[in-house]
mmCIF file of C-alpha atoms and ligand atoms in Angstrom:
data_model
loop_
_atom_site.group_PDB
_atom_site.id
_atom_site.type_symbol
_atom_site.label_atom_id
_atom_site.label_comp_id
_atom_site.label_asym_id
_atom_site.label_seq_id
_atom_site.Cartn_x
_atom_site.Cartn_y
_atom_site.Cartn_z
ATOM 1 C CA MET P 1 25.577 61.277 1.364
ATOM 2 C CA ALA P 2 23.053 63.226 3.548
ATOM 3 C CA TYR P 3 22.663 63.032 7.328
ATOM 4 C CA ALA P 4 19.508 61.207 8.460
ATOM 5 C CA TYR P 5 17.912 62.927 11.463
ATOM 6 C CA ASP P 6 16.166 60.777 13.945
ATOM 7 C CA ASP P 7 13.341 62.852 15.410
ATOM 8 C CA THR P 8 12.704 60.691 18.078
ATOM 9 C CA ASN P 9 15.748 61.494 20.131
ATOM 10 C CA ILE P 10 15.228 62.846 23.572
ATOM 11 C CA PHE P 11 16.451 66.316 22.771
ATOM 12 C CA ALA P 12 13.568 66.547 19.970
ATOM 13 C CA ARG P 13 11.066 65.545 22.117
ATOM 14 C CA ILE P 14 12.472 68.540 24.558
ATOM 15 C CA LEU P 15 12.163 70.828 21.914
ATOM 16 C CA ARG P 16 8.612 69.540 21.181
ATOM 17 C CA GLY P 17 7.640 70.523 24.460
ATOM 18 C CA GLU P 18 6.986 66.514 25.190
ATOM 19 C CA ILE P 19 9.473 66.205 27.978
ATOM 20 C CA PRO P 20 10.289 69.202 30.577
ATOM 21 C CA ASN P 21 13.652 70.753 30.906
ATOM 22 C CA ASN P 22 15.340 73.214 33.102
ATOM 23 C CA THR P 23 15.979 76.375 30.591
ATOM 24 C CA VAL P 24 18.691 78.606 31.073
ATOM 25 C CA LEU P 25 18.219 80.726 27.830
ATOM 26 C CA GLU P 26 15.936 80.117 25.048
ATOM 27 C CA THR P 27 16.147 81.930 21.338
ATOM 28 C CA GLY P 28 14.467 81.687 18.020
ATOM 29 C CA HIS P 29 17.159 79.510 16.899
ATOM 30 C CA THR P 30 18.635 77.704 19.908
ATOM 31 C CA LEU P 31 17.695 76.429 23.468
ATOM 32 C CA ALA P 32 20.418 76.112 26.700
ATOM 33 C CA PHE P 33 18.922 73.908 29.533
ATOM 34 C CA ARG P 34 20.627 72.164 32.435
ATOM 35 C CA ASP P 35 21.923 68.602 31.718
ATOM 36 C CA ILE P 36 19.666 66.000 33.783
ATOM 37 C CA ALA P 37 22.799 64.315 35.116
ATOM 38 C CA PRO P 38 25.240 67.040 35.856
ATOM 39 C CA GLN P 39 28.963 66.152 35.558
ATOM 40 C CA ALA P 40 30.154 69.536 37.495
ATOM 41 C CA PRO P 41 28.092 71.979 39.440
ATOM 42 C CA ASP P 42 27.207 73.921 36.269
ATOM 43 C CA HIS P 43 26.179 71.658 33.341
ATOM 44 C CA VAL P 44 24.233 73.152 30.534
ATOM 45 C CA LEU P 45 23.511 71.749 27.116
ATOM 46 C CA VAL P 46 23.205 74.331 24.412
ATOM 47 C CA ILE P 47 21.106 72.839 21.308
ATOM 48 C CA PRO P 48 19.987 74.293 17.968
ATOM 49 C CA LYS P 49 16.235 73.959 17.624
ATOM 50 C CA GLY P 50 16.979 72.861 13.901
ATOM 51 C CA ALA P 51 17.266 69.050 13.048
ATOM 52 C CA TYR P 52 21.141 68.575 13.194
ATOM 53 C CA VAL P 53 22.813 65.464 14.419
ATOM 54 C CA ASN P 54 26.113 66.739 15.550
ATOM 55 C CA PHE P 55 28.754 69.333 15.334
ATOM 56 C CA ASP P 56 30.027 68.677 11.540
ATOM 57 C CA HIS P 57 26.391 68.237 10.435
ATOM 58 C CA PHE P 58 25.180 71.887 11.949
ATOM 59 C CA SER P 59 28.769 73.566 10.857
ATOM 60 C CA ASN P 60 28.134 72.279 7.411
ATOM 61 C CA ALA P 61 24.340 72.474 6.650
ATOM 62 C CA ALA P 62 22.907 75.159 9.361
ATOM 63 C CA SER P 63 22.237 78.913 8.274
ATOM 64 C CA GLU P 64 24.334 81.681 9.022
ATOM 65 C CA ALA P 65 21.518 82.964 11.114
ATOM 66 C CA GLU P 66 21.413 79.700 13.054
ATOM 67 C CA ILE P 67 25.194 79.306 13.745
ATOM 68 C CA VAL P 68 25.516 83.021 14.932
ATOM 69 C CA ASP P 69 22.551 82.575 17.289
ATOM 70 C CA PHE P 70 23.909 79.187 18.849
ATOM 71 C CA TYR P 71 27.202 80.578 19.660
ATOM 72 C CA ARG P 72 26.035 83.823 20.842
ATOM 73 C CA THR P 73 23.444 81.986 22.977
ATOM 74 C CA ALA P 74 26.226 79.843 24.213
ATOM 75 C CA GLY P 75 28.702 82.915 24.973
ATOM 76 C CA LYS P 76 25.578 84.482 26.800
ATOM 77 C CA VAL P 77 25.192 81.116 29.171
ATOM 78 C CA CYS P 78 28.851 81.550 29.915
ATOM 79 C CA ALA P 79 27.963 85.202 30.957
ATOM 80 C CA MET P 80 24.892 84.254 33.047
ATOM 81 C CA LEU P 81 26.751 81.566 34.963
ATOM 82 C CA GLY P 82 29.545 83.982 35.752
ATOM 83 C CA ILE P 83 31.915 81.661 34.361
ATOM 84 C CA GLU P 84 34.318 83.436 31.991
ATOM 85 C CA PRO P 85 37.872 83.515 32.973
ATOM 86 C CA GLY P 86 38.474 86.977 31.598
ATOM 87 C CA MET P 87 35.724 88.311 33.391
ATOM 88 C CA GLY P 88 36.329 87.115 36.928
ATOM 89 C CA GLY P 89 34.952 83.771 36.283
ATOM 90 C CA ALA P 90 36.959 80.469 37.096
ATOM 91 C CA GLY P 91 36.653 79.066 33.516
ATOM 92 C CA TYR P 92 34.944 76.315 32.169
ATOM 93 C CA ARG P 93 35.276 73.493 29.405
ATOM 94 C CA ALA P 94 32.866 73.489 26.085
ATOM 95 C CA ILE P 95 32.677 70.084 24.592
ATOM 96 C CA THR P 96 30.642 68.326 21.918
ATOM 97 C CA ASN P 97 30.702 64.662 21.351
ATOM 98 C CA ALA P 98 30.059 63.125 17.732
ATOM 99 C CA GLY P 99 29.127 59.813 16.446
ATOM 100 C CA GLU P 100 30.892 56.246 17.982
ATOM 101 C CA ASN P 101 34.339 57.427 18.769
ATOM 102 C CA GLY P 102 33.067 60.582 20.243
ATOM 103 C CA VAL P 103 30.772 58.392 22.458
ATOM 104 C CA GLN P 104 27.580 60.561 21.371
ATOM 105 C CA GLU P 105 24.349 59.290 23.282
ATOM 106 C CA VAL P 106 22.030 61.806 21.823
ATOM 107 C CA PRO P 107 21.917 62.184 18.257
ATOM 108 C CA HIS P 108 20.946 65.734 18.052
ATOM 109 C CA TYR P 109 23.931 68.168 18.193
ATOM 110 C CA HIS P 110 24.646 69.644 21.720
ATOM 111 C CA LEU P 111 27.200 71.801 22.999
ATOM 112 C CA HIS P 112 28.260 70.771 26.794
ATOM 113 C CA ILE P 113 29.120 73.721 29.057
ATOM 114 C CA LEU P 114 31.003 72.369 32.241
ATOM 115 C CA ALA P 115 32.174 74.489 35.282
ATOM 116 C CA GLY P 116 32.146 75.013 38.993
ATOM 117 C CA ARG P 117 35.087 72.541 39.529
ATOM 118 C CA ASN P 118 38.426 71.938 38.106
ATOM 119 C CA LEU P 119 37.743 69.728 35.311
ATOM 120 C CA GLY P 120 41.248 67.941 35.130
ATOM 121 C CA ARG P 121 42.774 66.899 31.797
ATOM 122 C CA MET P 122 40.564 66.905 29.005
ATOM 123 C CA LEU P 123 41.299 63.477 28.204
ATOM 124 C CA ASN P 124 42.222 59.973 29.946
ATOM 125 C CA ARG P 125 45.010 58.311 28.167
ATOM 126 C CA ALA P 126 42.922 55.014 27.659
HETATM 127 P P1 LIG Y 1 26.407 63.228 24.927
HETATM 128 O O1 LIG Y 1 26.852 61.877 25.615
HETATM 129 O O2 LIG Y 1 25.258 62.692 23.509
HETATM 130 O O3 LIG Y 1 27.367 63.929 24.474
HETATM 131 O O4 LIG Y 1 25.389 63.610 25.982
HETATM 132 C C1 LIG Y 1 24.040 63.679 26.255
HETATM 133 C C2 LIG Y 1 23.802 64.045 27.663
HETATM 134 O O5 LIG Y 1 22.324 64.314 27.820
HETATM 135 C C3 LIG Y 1 24.168 63.384 28.769
HETATM 136 O O6 LIG Y 1 24.900 64.338 29.438
HETATM 137 C C4 LIG Y 1 22.777 63.421 29.606
HETATM 138 O O7 LIG Y 1 22.917 63.490 30.985
HETATM 139 C C5 LIG Y 1 21.747 64.336 29.035
HETATM 140 N N1 LIG Y 1 20.578 64.081 28.771
HETATM 141 C C6 LIG Y 1 20.059 62.807 28.485
HETATM 142 N N2 LIG Y 1 18.510 62.852 28.525
HETATM 143 C C7 LIG Y 1 18.284 63.955 28.905
HETATM 144 C C8 LIG Y 1 17.187 64.711 29.523
HETATM 145 O O8 LIG Y 1 15.888 63.768 29.101
HETATM 146 N N3 LIG Y 1 16.931 66.068 29.731
HETATM 147 C C9 LIG Y 1 18.202 66.503 29.932
HETATM 148 N N4 LIG Y 1 18.374 67.755 30.640
HETATM 149 N N5 LIG Y 1 19.529 66.029 29.669
HETATM 150 C C10 LIG Y 1 19.513 64.888 29.173
#
């Protein structure tokens, strides 16, 4: 069974230039931009330019070049924001949601980088 990618999703539209975004960093394979509804003072989304639905799809199907570029870009975003805890920054959270139980809204793989305040515990005991 293969993943079906819906290219009408909002991030696909951003990648096609149909919707503006507040870009933090762009490379050949990756785009990092500010979340439209930030949940912390810094809230950046890192997305691959390729058509991947979520984390496991990207990790299993993307090329090594795409994967390396994605994570290098995410690391550079941390450096640009000055949030690296080993480098004098106050830290951050990098999370990704997948599917129904992960409560993923946009079906294009994205890593949230959240920073700028104490983010509390990772999960509420629902
Ligand atoms: P998810 O729930 O899928 O992990 O996260 C989707 C994220 O995309 C949300 O944090 C939401 O605020 C953000 N988002 C949705 N539409 C747009 C948009 O048009 N532009 C930007 N920059 N972010 C968006």
